[in-house]
Structure formats: C-alpha cells, structure tokens
Amino acid sequence: MSNLRIDSFKPLGAQFNLPKVNAQEASPNSFGKVMAESMKEVNELQAKADISIEELVSGKSKNIHETMINISKADLAFRMTLQIRNKAIEAYQEIMRSSI
Amino acid sequence: MISSLLFSDRAPKVARKSMDFNAQRAGIISTNIANGETPGYKAKSMEFESVLRSVSSNEFLKIKSTNSKHISPSNPDFSSVNANITTDPSQGRIDGNNVNLETEMTNLAETRLAYDAAITAMSKRGAIIKSAITETR
C-alpha cells in the first residue's frame, strides 16, 4: 500500500518549467508600456484628423477623401484601444472575482 | 468647465465658421440666380477661405505656455471673422446684367459639396467623442 500515498501540493510551475513572473520588474515591452504608446498614437491620429478637418474647411486642401480617411483612422484607432482596455479590465475583474 | 472640456477645440470652431460662410455663400449664389434676368444686376461673389486660413494659422504664432500654472492661450474667437463680398463690375450683357448661370450653378454645387463635407467630418469627429463618453461595448 505504500504506492497509494498522497503527496503534498507542489506548485505547478516547477512541474511545467514555467518562467517565473516577477510583478515588480516590468519587461521593456510590458503591457502598460504598449498601452501608453498606443494612447500616444491615438492622440496623434486625432490631432492629425483635426488638422486635416481644418485644412479642408478653410479651403487649404480640396482633399475630401484624405480628410475622411484621417478621421476614420482616428476613429478606428480609438475604438480599438478602448476595446483592449475594456478587455483588460474585464480580465482583471474576472480574476478578482474568482474564488481560491 | 464642460464647455472648455468639450467645445474648446479649434477644428470644430473653424468648421462651424466655414459652414456659416458656406450657407451665406449659397444665399448669395441663389440671389444671383434669382436675379439672372434683372436688368442692371451685378453678380456678387464671396471669399472666406483666405480669411479663415489666416485666422487659424495665426494660432500657431501665438505664445506657448511654458509652465502648467500659466494660463494657456485661448483659441481665437471666430465670431468676429467676416468674409469679403465683392460685386463683379463688368458690363456683361447689353442690359447691364452680368450673371453667368453656368458659373453660378457650378459654384452652388461646389458650395453644397463643401457644406456637406464639413457636416460629415464634424459628425464623424463627434462620434469618436461620443464613443469615449459612452464607452460603447
């Protein structure tokens, strides 16, 4: 009966050789950094869209399609960042809700 | 507070003024067309693009705030901007009327296009802000 003993729990990480994650040290491409960079990019796209609107309405450029493309770019970039943020918060809340 | 947060950007102000001018220009062109057979009537035209451009580019030459505690330069007030309305002095036809119907129709189409483009651009821009407020899921 000696082979029926139950071992104490071991961390799964040791079994599967998972890399240790240290919350304190952020890697150069951390999620936070990527997010901050995308925010900056979204902001730039929106500023660019604003400038092209101004140029269109003041007759500086006759390029209607270019203006619309710039606005659509700003719109899409913003919506995507918003959704990624929503998903990240959702994931966080899911983890916070889970019982141990 | 709310208005400085939402309605203080320069682009909507320029677009709004441009739409005002385009509506006014449509009125002037309509007057020209309506008076196409009036003896002695001189066609009027309106130019606002250069005025709008000079006001909005003046903004770039304005002082920059170097400290966050400084009061930032406010956007130019576009309500005082006026367009130049000119009357074509040429003799034109024998009765003194110089309205060219084809030119007026072309100008009207162009004005309408510019007006529509400004409206579409502004409503698209508004949709972005709206989605930021409502967090559309």
PDB file of C-alpha atoms in Angstrom:
ATOM      1  CA  MET A   1       0.000   0.000   0.000  1.00  0.00           C
ATOM      2  CA  SER A   2       2.982   2.281   0.052  1.00  0.00           C
ATOM      3  CA  ASN A   3       2.392   3.457  -3.557  1.00  0.00           C
ATOM      4  CA  LEU A   4      -1.004   4.982  -2.673  1.00  0.00           C
ATOM      5  CA  ARG A   5       0.292   7.881  -0.671  1.00  0.00           C
ATOM      6  CA  ILE A   6      -0.761  11.413  -1.490  1.00  0.00           C
ATOM      7  CA  ASP A   7       1.938  13.968  -1.927  1.00  0.00           C
ATOM      8  CA  SER A   8       1.593  17.470  -0.661  1.00  0.00           C
ATOM      9  CA  PHE A   9       0.738  20.016  -3.305  1.00  0.00           C
ATOM     10  CA  LYS A  10       3.612  21.273  -5.357  1.00  0.00           C
ATOM     11  CA  PRO A  11       3.485  24.446  -7.389  1.00  0.00           C
ATOM     12  CA  LEU A  12       2.590  23.688 -10.998  1.00  0.00           C
ATOM     13  CA  GLY A  13       5.302  25.985 -12.206  1.00  0.00           C
ATOM     14  CA  ALA A  14       8.042  23.620 -11.077  1.00  0.00           C
ATOM     15  CA  GLN A  15       6.374  20.747 -12.920  1.00  0.00           C
ATOM     16  CA  PHE A  16       5.975  22.515 -16.274  1.00  0.00           C
ATOM     17  CA  ASN A  17       9.091  24.635 -16.069  1.00  0.00           C
ATOM     18  CA  LEU A  18       7.137  27.864 -16.368  1.00  0.00           C
ATOM     19  CA  PRO A  19       9.118  31.083 -16.334  1.00  0.00           C
ATOM     20  CA  LYS A  20       8.898  32.937 -13.097  1.00  0.00           C
ATOM     21  CA  VAL A  21       6.979  36.148 -13.372  1.00  0.00           C
ATOM     22  CA  ASN A  22       8.088  38.946 -11.155  1.00  0.00           C
ATOM     23  CA  ALA A  23       5.463  41.637 -10.911  1.00  0.00           C
ATOM     24  CA  GLN A  24       7.977  44.182  -9.696  1.00  0.00           C
ATOM     25  CA  GLU A  25      10.246  44.264 -12.702  1.00  0.00           C
ATOM     26  CA  ALA A  26       8.472  45.296 -15.870  1.00  0.00           C
ATOM     27  CA  SER A  27       9.893  43.981 -19.114  1.00  0.00           C
ATOM     28  CA  PRO A  28      10.726  46.560 -21.801  1.00  0.00           C
ATOM     29  CA  ASN A  29       7.612  45.586 -23.744  1.00  0.00           C
ATOM     30  CA  SER A  30       5.252  45.431 -20.824  1.00  0.00           C
ATOM     31  CA  PHE A  31       1.531  45.733 -21.389  1.00  0.00           C
ATOM     32  CA  GLY A  32       1.489  49.074 -19.659  1.00  0.00           C
ATOM     33  CA  LYS A  33       4.139  50.477 -21.948  1.00  0.00           C
ATOM     34  CA  VAL A  34       2.435  49.145 -25.078  1.00  0.00           C
ATOM     35  CA  MET A  35      -0.837  50.648 -23.858  1.00  0.00           C
ATOM     36  CA  ALA A  36       0.753  54.020 -23.147  1.00  0.00           C
ATOM     37  CA  GLU A  37       2.347  54.054 -26.587  1.00  0.00           C
ATOM     38  CA  SER A  38      -0.943  53.219 -28.279  1.00  0.00           C
ATOM     39  CA  MET A  39      -2.621  56.023 -26.351  1.00  0.00           C
ATOM     40  CA  LYS A  40       0.005  58.408 -27.656  1.00  0.00           C
ATOM     41  CA  GLU A  41      -0.534  57.147 -31.176  1.00  0.00           C
ATOM     42  CA  VAL A  42      -4.306  57.532 -30.865  1.00  0.00           C
ATOM     43  CA  ASN A  43      -3.829  61.071 -29.668  1.00  0.00           C
ATOM     44  CA  GLU A  44      -1.540  61.856 -32.592  1.00  0.00           C
ATOM     45  CA  LEU A  45      -4.029  60.411 -35.061  1.00  0.00           C
ATOM     46  CA  GLN A  46      -6.783  62.547 -33.583  1.00  0.00           C
ATOM     47  CA  ALA A  47      -4.639  65.666 -33.782  1.00  0.00           C
ATOM     48  CA  LYS A  48      -3.881  64.804 -37.398  1.00  0.00           C
ATOM     49  CA  ALA A  49      -7.588  64.329 -38.126  1.00  0.00           C
ATOM     50  CA  ASP A  50      -8.321  67.738 -36.587  1.00  0.00           C
ATOM     51  CA  ILE A  51      -5.663  69.407 -38.702  1.00  0.00           C
ATOM     52  CA  SER A  52      -6.995  67.842 -41.889  1.00  0.00           C
ATOM     53  CA  ILE A  53     -10.550  68.941 -40.991  1.00  0.00           C
ATOM     54  CA  GLU A  54      -9.269  72.498 -40.580  1.00  0.00           C
ATOM     55  CA  GLU A  55      -7.406  72.358 -43.868  1.00  0.00           C
ATOM     56  CA  LEU A  56     -10.487  71.066 -45.656  1.00  0.00           C
ATOM     57  CA  VAL A  57     -12.958  73.603 -44.290  1.00  0.00           C
ATOM     58  CA  SER A  58     -10.612  76.549 -44.781  1.00  0.00           C
ATOM     59  CA  GLY A  59     -10.012  75.563 -48.385  1.00  0.00           C
ATOM     60  CA  LYS A  60      -6.328  74.862 -47.859  1.00  0.00           C
ATOM     61  CA  SER A  61      -6.794  71.399 -49.306  1.00  0.00           C
ATOM     62  CA  LYS A  62      -9.524  70.139 -51.584  1.00  0.00           C
ATOM     63  CA  ASN A  63      -8.901  66.591 -50.473  1.00  0.00           C
ATOM     64  CA  ILE A  64     -12.194  65.403 -49.010  1.00  0.00           C
ATOM     65  CA  HIS A  65     -11.287  61.734 -49.087  1.00  0.00           C
ATOM     66  CA  GLU A  66      -7.948  62.302 -47.338  1.00  0.00           C
ATOM     67  CA  THR A  67      -9.762  64.090 -44.512  1.00  0.00           C
ATOM     68  CA  MET A  68     -12.335  61.324 -44.208  1.00  0.00           C
ATOM     69  CA  ILE A  69      -9.599  58.686 -44.179  1.00  0.00           C
ATOM     70  CA  ASN A  70      -7.776  60.537 -41.404  1.00  0.00           C
ATOM     71  CA  ILE A  71     -10.962  60.784 -39.346  1.00  0.00           C
ATOM     72  CA  SER A  72     -11.714  57.100 -39.874  1.00  0.00           C
ATOM     73  CA  LYS A  73      -8.173  56.198 -38.850  1.00  0.00           C
ATOM     74  CA  ALA A  74      -8.529  58.210 -35.646  1.00  0.00           C
ATOM     75  CA  ASP A  75     -11.925  56.615 -35.002  1.00  0.00           C
ATOM     76  CA  LEU A  76     -10.710  53.051 -35.549  1.00  0.00           C
ATOM     77  CA  ALA A  77      -7.552  53.536 -33.504  1.00  0.00           C
ATOM     78  CA  PHE A  78      -9.537  54.988 -30.642  1.00  0.00           C
ATOM     79  CA  ARG A  79     -12.186  52.254 -30.696  1.00  0.00           C
ATOM     80  CA  MET A  80      -9.601  49.505 -30.763  1.00  0.00           C
ATOM     81  CA  THR A  81      -7.685  50.963 -27.821  1.00  0.00           C
ATOM     82  CA  LEU A  82     -10.946  51.354 -25.947  1.00  0.00           C
ATOM     83  CA  GLN A  83     -11.859  47.706 -26.538  1.00  0.00           C
ATOM     84  CA  ILE A  84      -8.421  46.458 -25.496  1.00  0.00           C
ATOM     85  CA  ARG A  85      -8.749  48.478 -22.319  1.00  0.00           C
ATOM     86  CA  ASN A  86     -12.232  47.076 -21.738  1.00  0.00           C
ATOM     87  CA  LYS A  87     -10.998  43.506 -22.215  1.00  0.00           C
ATOM     88  CA  ALA A  88      -8.043  44.062 -19.898  1.00  0.00           C
ATOM     89  CA  ILE A  89     -10.289  45.434 -17.174  1.00  0.00           C
ATOM     90  CA  GLU A  90     -12.735  42.586 -17.738  1.00  0.00           C
ATOM     91  CA  ALA A  91      -9.925  40.046 -17.342  1.00  0.00           C
ATOM     92  CA  TYR A  92      -8.744  41.754 -14.189  1.00  0.00           C
ATOM     93  CA  GLN A  93     -12.246  41.748 -12.724  1.00  0.00           C
ATOM     94  CA  GLU A  94     -12.659  38.084 -13.657  1.00  0.00           C
ATOM     95  CA  ILE A  95      -9.502  37.239 -11.730  1.00  0.00           C
ATOM     96  CA  MET A  96     -10.591  39.353  -8.776  1.00  0.00           C
ATOM     97  CA  ARG A  97     -13.957  37.570  -8.653  1.00  0.00           C
ATOM     98  CA  SER A  98     -12.566  34.050  -8.787  1.00  0.00           C
ATOM     99  CA  SER A  99     -12.597  32.160  -5.517  1.00  0.00           C
ATOM    100  CA  ILE A 100      -9.386  30.469  -4.498  1.00  0.00           C
TER     101      ILE A 100
ATOM    102  CA  MET B   1     -15.882  73.620 -17.208  1.00  0.00           C
ATOM    103  CA  ILE B   2     -17.898  71.389 -19.513  1.00  0.00           C
ATOM    104  CA  SER B   3     -17.626  73.756 -22.440  1.00  0.00           C
ATOM    105  CA  SER B   4     -13.880  74.195 -22.010  1.00  0.00           C
ATOM    106  CA  LEU B   5     -13.572  70.412 -21.840  1.00  0.00           C
ATOM    107  CA  LEU B   6     -15.703  69.565 -24.847  1.00  0.00           C
ATOM    108  CA  PHE B   7     -16.157  72.565 -27.076  1.00  0.00           C
ATOM    109  CA  SER B   8     -12.865  74.430 -26.932  1.00  0.00           C
ATOM    110  CA  ASP B   9     -11.022  72.649 -29.759  1.00  0.00           C
ATOM    111  CA  ARG B  10     -10.060  74.711 -32.739  1.00  0.00           C
ATOM    112  CA  ALA B  11     -11.159  72.359 -35.522  1.00  0.00           C
ATOM    113  CA  PRO B  12     -14.896  72.439 -34.669  1.00  0.00           C
ATOM    114  CA  LYS B  13     -14.786  76.226 -34.407  1.00  0.00           C
ATOM    115  CA  VAL B  14     -13.174  76.600 -37.808  1.00  0.00           C
ATOM    116  CA  ALA B  15     -15.580  74.051 -39.291  1.00  0.00           C
ATOM    117  CA  ARG B  16     -18.557  75.840 -37.799  1.00  0.00           C
ATOM    118  CA  LYS B  17     -17.477  79.169 -39.172  1.00  0.00           C
ATOM    119  CA  SER B  18     -16.827  77.573 -42.541  1.00  0.00           C
ATOM    120  CA  MET B  19     -20.341  76.112 -42.560  1.00  0.00           C
ATOM    121  CA  ASP B  20     -21.751  79.547 -41.693  1.00  0.00           C
ATOM    122  CA  PHE B  21     -19.877  81.063 -44.606  1.00  0.00           C
ATOM    123  CA  ASN B  22     -20.897  78.295 -46.982  1.00  0.00           C
ATOM    124  CA  ALA B  23     -24.558  78.807 -46.074  1.00  0.00           C
ATOM    125  CA  GLN B  24     -24.146  82.542 -46.640  1.00  0.00           C
ATOM    126  CA  ARG B  25     -22.437  81.876 -49.957  1.00  0.00           C
ATOM    127  CA  ALA B  26     -25.299  79.605 -51.018  1.00  0.00           C
ATOM    128  CA  GLY B  27     -27.644  82.512 -50.296  1.00  0.00           C
ATOM    129  CA  ILE B  28     -25.569  84.892 -52.389  1.00  0.00           C
ATOM    130  CA  ILE B  29     -25.423  82.460 -55.298  1.00  0.00           C
ATOM    131  CA  SER B  30     -29.185  81.915 -55.065  1.00  0.00           C
ATOM    132  CA  THR B  31     -29.673  85.669 -55.209  1.00  0.00           C
ATOM    133  CA  ASN B  32     -27.501  85.809 -58.317  1.00  0.00           C
ATOM    134  CA  ILE B  33     -29.504  83.036 -59.971  1.00  0.00           C
ATOM    135  CA  ALA B  34     -32.812  84.638 -58.992  1.00  0.00           C
ATOM    136  CA  ASN B  35     -31.653  87.910 -60.499  1.00  0.00           C
ATOM    137  CA  GLY B  36     -30.419  86.247 -63.675  1.00  0.00           C
ATOM    138  CA  GLU B  37     -32.853  88.310 -65.746  1.00  0.00           C
ATOM    139  CA  THR B  38     -32.853  91.540 -63.731  1.00  0.00           C
ATOM    140  CA  PRO B  39     -31.554  94.416 -65.881  1.00  0.00           C
ATOM    141  CA  GLY B  40     -28.535  96.116 -64.369  1.00  0.00           C
ATOM    142  CA  TYR B  41     -27.952  93.457 -61.706  1.00  0.00           C
ATOM    143  CA  LYS B  42     -24.296  92.707 -60.969  1.00  0.00           C
ATOM    144  CA  ALA B  43     -23.283  89.256 -59.770  1.00  0.00           C
ATOM    145  CA  LYS B  44     -21.878  89.085 -56.229  1.00  0.00           C
ATOM    146  CA  SER B  45     -19.302  86.642 -55.015  1.00  0.00           C
ATOM    147  CA  MET B  46     -17.934  85.789 -51.619  1.00  0.00           C
ATOM    148  CA  GLU B  47     -14.456  84.809 -50.490  1.00  0.00           C
ATOM    149  CA  PHE B  48     -13.865  83.496 -46.983  1.00  0.00           C
ATOM    150  CA  GLU B  49     -11.213  80.779 -47.282  1.00  0.00           C
ATOM    151  CA  SER B  50      -8.215  83.098 -47.055  1.00  0.00           C
ATOM    152  CA  VAL B  51      -9.696  84.931 -44.040  1.00  0.00           C
ATOM    153  CA  LEU B  52     -10.362  81.651 -42.269  1.00  0.00           C
ATOM    154  CA  ARG B  53      -6.894  80.378 -43.095  1.00  0.00           C
ATOM    155  CA  SER B  54      -5.154  83.488 -41.785  1.00  0.00           C
ATOM    156  CA  VAL B  55      -7.083  83.395 -38.505  1.00  0.00           C
ATOM    157  CA  SER B  56      -6.436  79.715 -37.910  1.00  0.00           C
ATOM    158  CA  SER B  57      -2.740  79.960 -38.834  1.00  0.00           C
ATOM    159  CA  ASN B  58      -2.272  82.948 -36.502  1.00  0.00           C
ATOM    160  CA  GLU B  59      -2.841  80.465 -33.733  1.00  0.00           C
ATOM    161  CA  PHE B  60       0.472  78.776 -34.493  1.00  0.00           C
ATOM    162  CA  LEU B  61       2.366  82.024 -33.951  1.00  0.00           C
ATOM    163  CA  LYS B  62       0.814  82.605 -30.566  1.00  0.00           C
ATOM    164  CA  ILE B  63       2.744  82.397 -27.309  1.00  0.00           C
ATOM    165  CA  LYS B  64       3.258  78.997 -25.785  1.00  0.00           C
ATOM    166  CA  SER B  65       2.716  78.357 -22.117  1.00  0.00           C
ATOM    167  CA  THR B  66       5.966  77.119 -20.603  1.00  0.00           C
ATOM    168  CA  ASN B  67       4.544  76.379 -17.192  1.00  0.00           C
ATOM    169  CA  SER B  68       1.424  74.378 -16.422  1.00  0.00           C
ATOM    170  CA  LYS B  69       0.366  77.110 -13.998  1.00  0.00           C
ATOM    171  CA  HIS B  70       0.302  79.702 -16.750  1.00  0.00           C
ATOM    172  CA  ILE B  71      -2.994  80.495 -18.340  1.00  0.00           C
ATOM    173  CA  SER B  72      -2.864  78.817 -21.713  1.00  0.00           C
ATOM    174  CA  PRO B  73      -3.523  80.978 -24.769  1.00  0.00           C
ATOM    175  CA  SER B  74      -7.144  80.717 -25.688  1.00  0.00           C
ATOM    176  CA  ASN B  75      -8.327  79.798 -29.151  1.00  0.00           C
ATOM    177  CA  PRO B  76      -9.096  82.711 -31.446  1.00  0.00           C
ATOM    178  CA  ASP B  77     -12.627  83.920 -31.465  1.00  0.00           C
ATOM    179  CA  PHE B  78     -14.025  83.137 -34.873  1.00  0.00           C
ATOM    180  CA  SER B  79     -17.289  85.003 -34.347  1.00  0.00           C
ATOM    181  CA  SER B  80     -15.675  88.285 -35.399  1.00  0.00           C
ATOM    182  CA  VAL B  81     -14.345  86.872 -38.677  1.00  0.00           C
ATOM    183  CA  ASN B  82     -16.017  88.348 -41.711  1.00  0.00           C
ATOM    184  CA  ALA B  83     -15.963  87.290 -45.321  1.00  0.00           C
ATOM    185  CA  ASN B  84     -15.310  89.577 -48.267  1.00  0.00           C
ATOM    186  CA  ILE B  85     -18.323  90.046 -50.532  1.00  0.00           C
ATOM    187  CA  THR B  86     -17.393  91.549 -53.876  1.00  0.00           C
ATOM    188  CA  THR B  87     -19.523  92.728 -56.760  1.00  0.00           C
ATOM    189  CA  ASP B  88     -18.378  91.958 -60.273  1.00  0.00           C
ATOM    190  CA  PRO B  89     -18.263  95.370 -62.001  1.00  0.00           C
ATOM    191  CA  SER B  90     -18.100  94.102 -65.593  1.00  0.00           C
ATOM    192  CA  GLN B  91     -20.741  95.182 -68.113  1.00  0.00           C
ATOM    193  CA  GLY B  92     -21.845  91.688 -69.061  1.00  0.00           C
ATOM    194  CA  ARG B  93     -24.897  91.610 -71.306  1.00  0.00           C
ATOM    195  CA  ILE B  94     -26.439  94.558 -73.082  1.00  0.00           C
ATOM    196  CA  ASP B  95     -28.925  95.200 -70.262  1.00  0.00           C
ATOM    197  CA  GLY B  96     -26.083  95.529 -67.761  1.00  0.00           C
ATOM    198  CA  ASN B  97     -26.711  92.135 -66.153  1.00  0.00           C
ATOM    199  CA  ASN B  98     -23.551  90.054 -65.789  1.00  0.00           C
ATOM    200  CA  VAL B  99     -24.873  86.861 -64.158  1.00  0.00           C
ATOM    201  CA  ASN B 100     -23.475  83.740 -65.771  1.00  0.00           C
ATOM    202  CA  LEU B 101     -25.935  80.993 -64.950  1.00  0.00           C
ATOM    203  CA  GLU B 102     -23.499  78.149 -65.648  1.00  0.00           C
ATOM    204  CA  THR B 103     -20.843  79.616 -63.350  1.00  0.00           C
ATOM    205  CA  GLU B 104     -23.406  80.188 -60.617  1.00  0.00           C
ATOM    206  CA  MET B 105     -24.704  76.622 -60.850  1.00  0.00           C
ATOM    207  CA  THR B 106     -21.161  75.264 -60.635  1.00  0.00           C
ATOM    208  CA  ASN B 107     -20.410  77.467 -57.629  1.00  0.00           C
ATOM    209  CA  LEU B 108     -23.635  76.364 -55.969  1.00  0.00           C
ATOM    210  CA  ALA B 109     -22.728  72.693 -56.432  1.00  0.00           C
ATOM    211  CA  GLU B 110     -19.259  73.335 -55.043  1.00  0.00           C
ATOM    212  CA  THR B 111     -20.625  75.212 -52.047  1.00  0.00           C
ATOM    213  CA  ARG B 112     -23.077  72.451 -51.300  1.00  0.00           C
ATOM    214  CA  LEU B 113     -20.311  69.869 -51.517  1.00  0.00           C
ATOM    215  CA  ALA B 114     -18.110  71.839 -49.119  1.00  0.00           C
ATOM    216  CA  TYR B 115     -21.001  72.236 -46.704  1.00  0.00           C
ATOM    217  CA  ASP B 116     -21.851  68.528 -46.801  1.00  0.00           C
ATOM    218  CA  ALA B 117     -18.213  67.560 -46.357  1.00  0.00           C
ATOM    219  CA  ALA B 118     -17.880  69.785 -43.298  1.00  0.00           C
ATOM    220  CA  ILE B 119     -21.044  68.325 -41.772  1.00  0.00           C
ATOM    221  CA  THR B 120     -19.913  64.750 -42.389  1.00  0.00           C
ATOM    222  CA  ALA B 121     -16.459  65.434 -40.994  1.00  0.00           C
ATOM    223  CA  MET B 122     -17.868  67.034 -37.872  1.00  0.00           C
ATOM    224  CA  SER B 123     -20.401  64.288 -37.208  1.00  0.00           C
ATOM    225  CA  LYS B 124     -17.677  61.664 -37.603  1.00  0.00           C
ATOM    226  CA  ARG B 125     -15.492  63.583 -35.209  1.00  0.00           C
ATOM    227  CA  GLY B 126     -18.403  63.838 -32.805  1.00  0.00           C
ATOM    228  CA  ALA B 127     -18.924  60.086 -32.985  1.00  0.00           C
ATOM    229  CA  ILE B 128     -15.392  59.489 -31.667  1.00  0.00           C
ATOM    230  CA  ILE B 129     -16.021  61.763 -28.691  1.00  0.00           C
ATOM    231  CA  LYS B 130     -19.399  60.150 -28.131  1.00  0.00           C
ATOM    232  CA  SER B 131     -17.854  56.701 -28.005  1.00  0.00           C
ATOM    233  CA  ALA B 132     -15.296  57.985 -25.498  1.00  0.00           C
ATOM    234  CA  ILE B 133     -18.106  59.202 -23.270  1.00  0.00           C
ATOM    235  CA  THR B 134     -20.403  56.193 -23.541  1.00  0.00           C
ATOM    236  CA  GLU B 135     -17.643  53.535 -23.633  1.00  0.00           C
ATOM    237  CA  THR B 136     -19.551  51.643 -26.318  1.00  0.00           C
ATOM    238  CA  ARG B 137     -19.150  47.948 -25.756  1.00  0.00           C
TER     239      ARG B 137
END
